[in-house]
mmCIF file with all atom_site columns, C-alpha atoms in Angstrom:
data_model
loop_
_atom_site.group_PDB
_atom_site.id
_atom_site.type_symbol
_atom_site.label_atom_id
_atom_site.label_alt_id
_atom_site.label_comp_id
_atom_site.label_asym_id
_atom_site.label_entity_id
_atom_site.label_seq_id
_atom_site.pdbx_PDB_ins_code
_atom_site.Cartn_x
_atom_site.Cartn_y
_atom_site.Cartn_z
_atom_site.occupancy
_atom_site.B_iso_or_equiv
_atom_site.pdbx_formal_charge
_atom_site.auth_seq_id
_atom_site.auth_comp_id
_atom_site.auth_asym_id
_atom_site.auth_atom_id
_atom_site.pdbx_PDB_model_num
ATOM 1  C CA . MET A 1 1  ? -0.168 0.188  0.309   1.00 0.00 ? 1  MET A CA 1
ATOM 2  C CA . GLY A 1 2  ? 1.232  3.297  -0.779  1.00 0.00 ? 2  GLY A CA 1
ATOM 3  C CA . THR A 1 3  ? 1.164  6.336  1.276   1.00 0.00 ? 3  THR A CA 1
ATOM 4  C CA . ASN A 1 4  ? -2.128 7.201  1.167   1.00 0.00 ? 4  ASN A CA 1
ATOM 5  C CA . GLY A 1 5  ? -3.416 3.688  1.765   1.00 0.00 ? 5  GLY A CA 1
ATOM 6  C CA . ASN A 1 6  ? -4.270 3.541  -1.911  1.00 0.00 ? 6  ASN A CA 1
ATOM 7  C CA . PRO A 1 7  ? -2.608 0.296  -3.806  1.00 0.00 ? 7  PRO A CA 1
ATOM 8  C CA . VAL A 1 8  ? 0.666  0.749  -5.625  1.00 0.00 ? 8  VAL A CA 1
ATOM 9  C CA . LYS A 1 9  ? 0.585  0.434  -9.641  1.00 0.00 ? 9  LYS A CA 1
ATOM 10 C CA . VAL A 1 10 ? 3.673  -0.999 -10.909 1.00 0.00 ? 10 VAL A CA 1
ATOM 11 C CA . PHE A 1 11 ? 4.603  0.132  -14.531 1.00 0.00 ? 11 PHE A CA 1
ATOM 12 C CA . ASP A 1 12 ? 6.807  -1.354 -17.093 1.00 0.00 ? 12 ASP A CA 1
ATOM 13 C CA . VAL A 1 13 ? 8.595  0.282  -20.136 1.00 0.00 ? 13 VAL A CA 1
ATOM 14 C CA . ASP A 1 14 ? 7.376  -1.004 -22.986 1.00 0.00 ? 14 ASP A CA 1
ATOM 15 C CA . ARG A 1 15 ? 9.691  -0.038 -25.634 1.00 0.00 ? 15 ARG A CA 1
ATOM 16 C CA . GLY A 1 16 ? 8.219  -0.245 -29.488 1.00 0.00 ? 16 GLY A CA 1
ATOM 17 C CA . GLY A 1 17 ? 3.975  -0.737 -27.884 1.00 0.00 ? 17 GLY A CA 1
ATOM 18 C CA . ARG A 1 18 ? 4.269  -4.331 -28.160 1.00 0.00 ? 18 ARG A CA 1
ATOM 19 C CA . LYS A 1 19 ? 2.370  -5.778 -25.937 1.00 0.00 ? 19 LYS A CA 1
ATOM 20 C CA . PRO A 1 20 ? -1.650 -5.298 -26.148 1.00 0.00 ? 20 PRO A CA 1
ATOM 21 C CA . ASN A 1 21 ? -2.558 -3.626 -23.047 1.00 0.00 ? 21 ASN A CA 1
ATOM 22 C CA . SER A 1 22 ? 0.692  -1.435 -23.970 1.00 0.00 ? 22 SER A CA 1
ATOM 23 C CA . TYR A 1 23 ? -0.185 2.667  -23.883 1.00 0.00 ? 23 TYR A CA 1
ATOM 24 C CA . LEU A 1 24 ? 1.362  4.310  -26.343 1.00 0.00 ? 24 LEU A CA 1
ATOM 25 C CA . LEU A 1 25 ? 3.427  7.275  -24.458 1.00 0.00 ? 25 LEU A CA 1
ATOM 26 C CA . PRO A 1 26 ? 2.184  10.920 -26.862 1.00 0.00 ? 26 PRO A CA 1
ATOM 27 C CA . VAL A 1 27 ? 6.053  11.076 -26.808 1.00 0.00 ? 27 VAL A CA 1
ATOM 28 C CA . ASP A 1 28 ? 5.920  12.466 -30.571 1.00 0.00 ? 28 ASP A CA 1
ATOM 29 C CA . ASP A 1 29 ? 3.192  15.250 -29.989 1.00 0.00 ? 29 ASP A CA 1
ATOM 30 C CA . VAL A 1 30 ? 4.914  18.818 -29.609 1.00 0.00 ? 30 VAL A CA 1
ATOM 31 C CA . SER A 1 31 ? 5.150  20.850 -26.115 1.00 0.00 ? 31 SER A CA 1
ATOM 32 C CA . PRO A 1 32 ? 3.233  23.769 -26.495 1.00 0.00 ? 32 PRO A CA 1
ATOM 33 C CA . LEU A 1 33 ? 5.728  25.597 -24.117 1.00 0.00 ? 33 LEU A CA 1
ATOM 34 C CA . TYR A 1 34 ? 9.029  24.900 -26.155 1.00 0.00 ? 34 TYR A CA 1
ATOM 35 C CA . GLY A 1 35 ? 7.623  24.470 -29.606 1.00 0.00 ? 35 GLY A CA 1
ATOM 36 C CA . LYS A 1 36 ? 9.213  20.407 -30.050 1.00 0.00 ? 36 LYS A CA 1
ATOM 37 C CA . SER A 1 37 ? 8.118  17.128 -29.602 1.00 0.00 ? 37 SER A CA 1
ATOM 38 C CA . TYR A 1 38 ? 8.966  15.364 -26.626 1.00 0.00 ? 38 TYR A CA 1
ATOM 39 C CA . ARG A 1 39 ? 11.445 13.064 -28.215 1.00 0.00 ? 39 ARG A CA 1
ATOM 40 C CA . GLU A 1 40 ? 13.551 16.191 -29.238 1.00 0.00 ? 40 GLU A CA 1
ATOM 41 C CA . ILE A 1 41 ? 13.355 17.319 -25.961 1.00 0.00 ? 41 ILE A CA 1
ATOM 42 C CA . GLY A 1 42 ? 14.387 14.001 -24.494 1.00 0.00 ? 42 GLY A CA 1
ATOM 43 C CA . LEU A 1 43 ? 17.623 13.575 -26.811 1.00 0.00 ? 43 LEU A CA 1
ATOM 44 C CA . ASP A 1 44 ? 18.391 17.221 -26.842 1.00 0.00 ? 44 ASP A CA 1
ATOM 45 C CA . ALA A 1 45 ? 18.696 16.540 -22.770 1.00 0.00 ? 45 ALA A CA 1
ATOM 46 C CA . PHE A 1 46 ? 20.401 13.237 -23.567 1.00 0.00 ? 46 PHE A CA 1
ATOM 47 C CA . THR A 1 47 ? 23.301 15.218 -25.659 1.00 0.00 ? 47 THR A CA 1
ATOM 48 C CA . ASN A 1 48 ? 24.302 17.125 -22.652 1.00 0.00 ? 48 ASN A CA 1
ATOM 49 C CA . HIS A 1 49 ? 25.001 14.376 -21.028 1.00 0.00 ? 49 HIS A CA 1
ATOM 50 C CA . ARG A 1 50 ? 28.363 13.720 -23.160 1.00 0.00 ? 50 ARG A CA 1
ATOM 51 C CA . THR A 1 51 ? 29.965 11.408 -20.667 1.00 0.00 ? 51 THR A CA 1
ATOM 52 C CA . GLN A 1 52 ? 26.950 9.173  -20.901 1.00 0.00 ? 52 GLN A CA 1
ATOM 53 C CA . GLY A 1 53 ? 28.012 7.972  -24.720 1.00 0.00 ? 53 GLY A CA 1
ATOM 54 C CA . ILE A 1 54 ? 24.756 8.739  -25.976 1.00 0.00 ? 54 ILE A CA 1
ATOM 55 C CA . THR A 1 55 ? 25.831 11.044 -28.830 1.00 0.00 ? 55 THR A CA 1
ATOM 56 C CA . GLY A 1 56 ? 27.083 7.988  -30.536 1.00 0.00 ? 56 GLY A CA 1
ATOM 57 C CA . PHE A 1 57 ? 23.775 6.620  -30.798 1.00 0.00 ? 57 PHE A CA 1
ATOM 58 C CA . ILE A 1 58 ? 21.627 9.955  -31.542 1.00 0.00 ? 58 ILE A CA 1
ATOM 59 C CA . ASN A 1 59 ? 20.596 8.371  -35.427 1.00 0.00 ? 59 ASN A CA 1
ATOM 60 C CA . SER A 1 60 ? 19.588 4.758  -34.158 1.00 0.00 ? 60 SER A CA 1
ATOM 61 C CA . PRO A 1 61 ? 16.349 3.735  -34.798 1.00 0.00 ? 61 PRO A CA 1
ATOM 62 C CA . PHE A 1 62 ? 16.216 2.244  -31.496 1.00 0.00 ? 62 PHE A CA 1
ATOM 63 C CA . LEU A 1 63 ? 15.320 5.779  -30.316 1.00 0.00 ? 63 LEU A CA 1
ATOM 64 C CA . SER A 1 64 ? 13.370 6.537  -32.431 1.00 0.00 ? 64 SER A CA 1
ATOM 65 C CA . LEU A 1 65 ? 10.903 3.379  -31.309 1.00 0.00 ? 65 LEU A CA 1
ATOM 66 C CA . SER A 1 66 ? 7.234  3.915  -29.599 1.00 0.00 ? 66 SER A CA 1
ATOM 67 C CA . TYR A 1 67 ? 7.417  3.549  -25.667 1.00 0.00 ? 67 TYR A CA 1
ATOM 68 C CA . GLY A 1 68 ? 4.586  2.630  -24.115 1.00 0.00 ? 68 GLY A CA 1
ATOM 69 C CA . LEU A 1 69 ? 3.518  2.325  -20.931 1.00 0.00 ? 69 LEU A CA 1
ATOM 70 C CA . VAL A 1 70 ? 2.217  -1.797 -19.263 1.00 0.00 ? 70 VAL A CA 1
ATOM 71 C CA . ALA A 1 71 ? 0.932  -2.534 -16.141 1.00 0.00 ? 71 ALA A CA 1
ATOM 72 C CA . GLU A 1 72 ? 3.186  -5.420 -14.384 1.00 0.00 ? 72 GLU A CA 1
ATOM 73 C CA . SER A 1 73 ? 0.322  -6.890 -13.202 1.00 0.00 ? 73 SER A CA 1
ATOM 74 C CA . GLY A 1 74 ? -1.300 -7.502 -16.972 1.00 0.00 ? 74 GLY A CA 1
ATOM 75 C CA . GLU A 1 75 ? -4.497 -5.498 -16.395 1.00 0.00 ? 75 GLU A CA 1
ATOM 76 C CA . ALA A 1 76 ? -5.347 -2.306 -18.944 1.00 0.00 ? 76 ALA A CA 1
ATOM 77 C CA . PHE A 1 77 ? -3.337 0.811  -18.507 1.00 0.00 ? 77 PHE A CA 1
ATOM 78 C CA . ASP A 1 78 ? -6.058 3.341  -17.465 1.00 0.00 ? 78 ASP A CA 1
ATOM 79 C CA . PRO A 1 79 ? -4.489 6.743  -18.497 1.00 0.00 ? 79 PRO A CA 1
ATOM 80 C CA . LYS A 1 80 ? -6.342 8.816  -16.054 1.00 0.00 ? 80 LYS A CA 1
ATOM 81 C CA . PHE A 1 81 ? -4.573 7.348  -13.238 1.00 0.00 ? 81 PHE A CA 1
ATOM 82 C CA . PHE A 1 82 ? -2.077 9.555  -13.758 1.00 0.00 ? 82 PHE A CA 1
ATOM 83 C CA . LEU A 1 83 ? -4.825 12.431 -13.400 1.00 0.00 ? 83 LEU A CA 1
#
């Protein structure tokens, strides 16, 4: 149980959104504040961490996969959970 008495939900990242109960994150939507997609914002942040070696992978197809969230319990994901 969480500190508020509600059950704790555990989510896994689903790279490529291949699982049937996966909720695909809108990483290619454009942020109204920054005028870039959330994927671009994330990649910009990665390139600023040169010691992590990410600059060698910037054009990798792996970084353009979709991102999904899937409940570890196997139940369907409801995005309203985060509201």
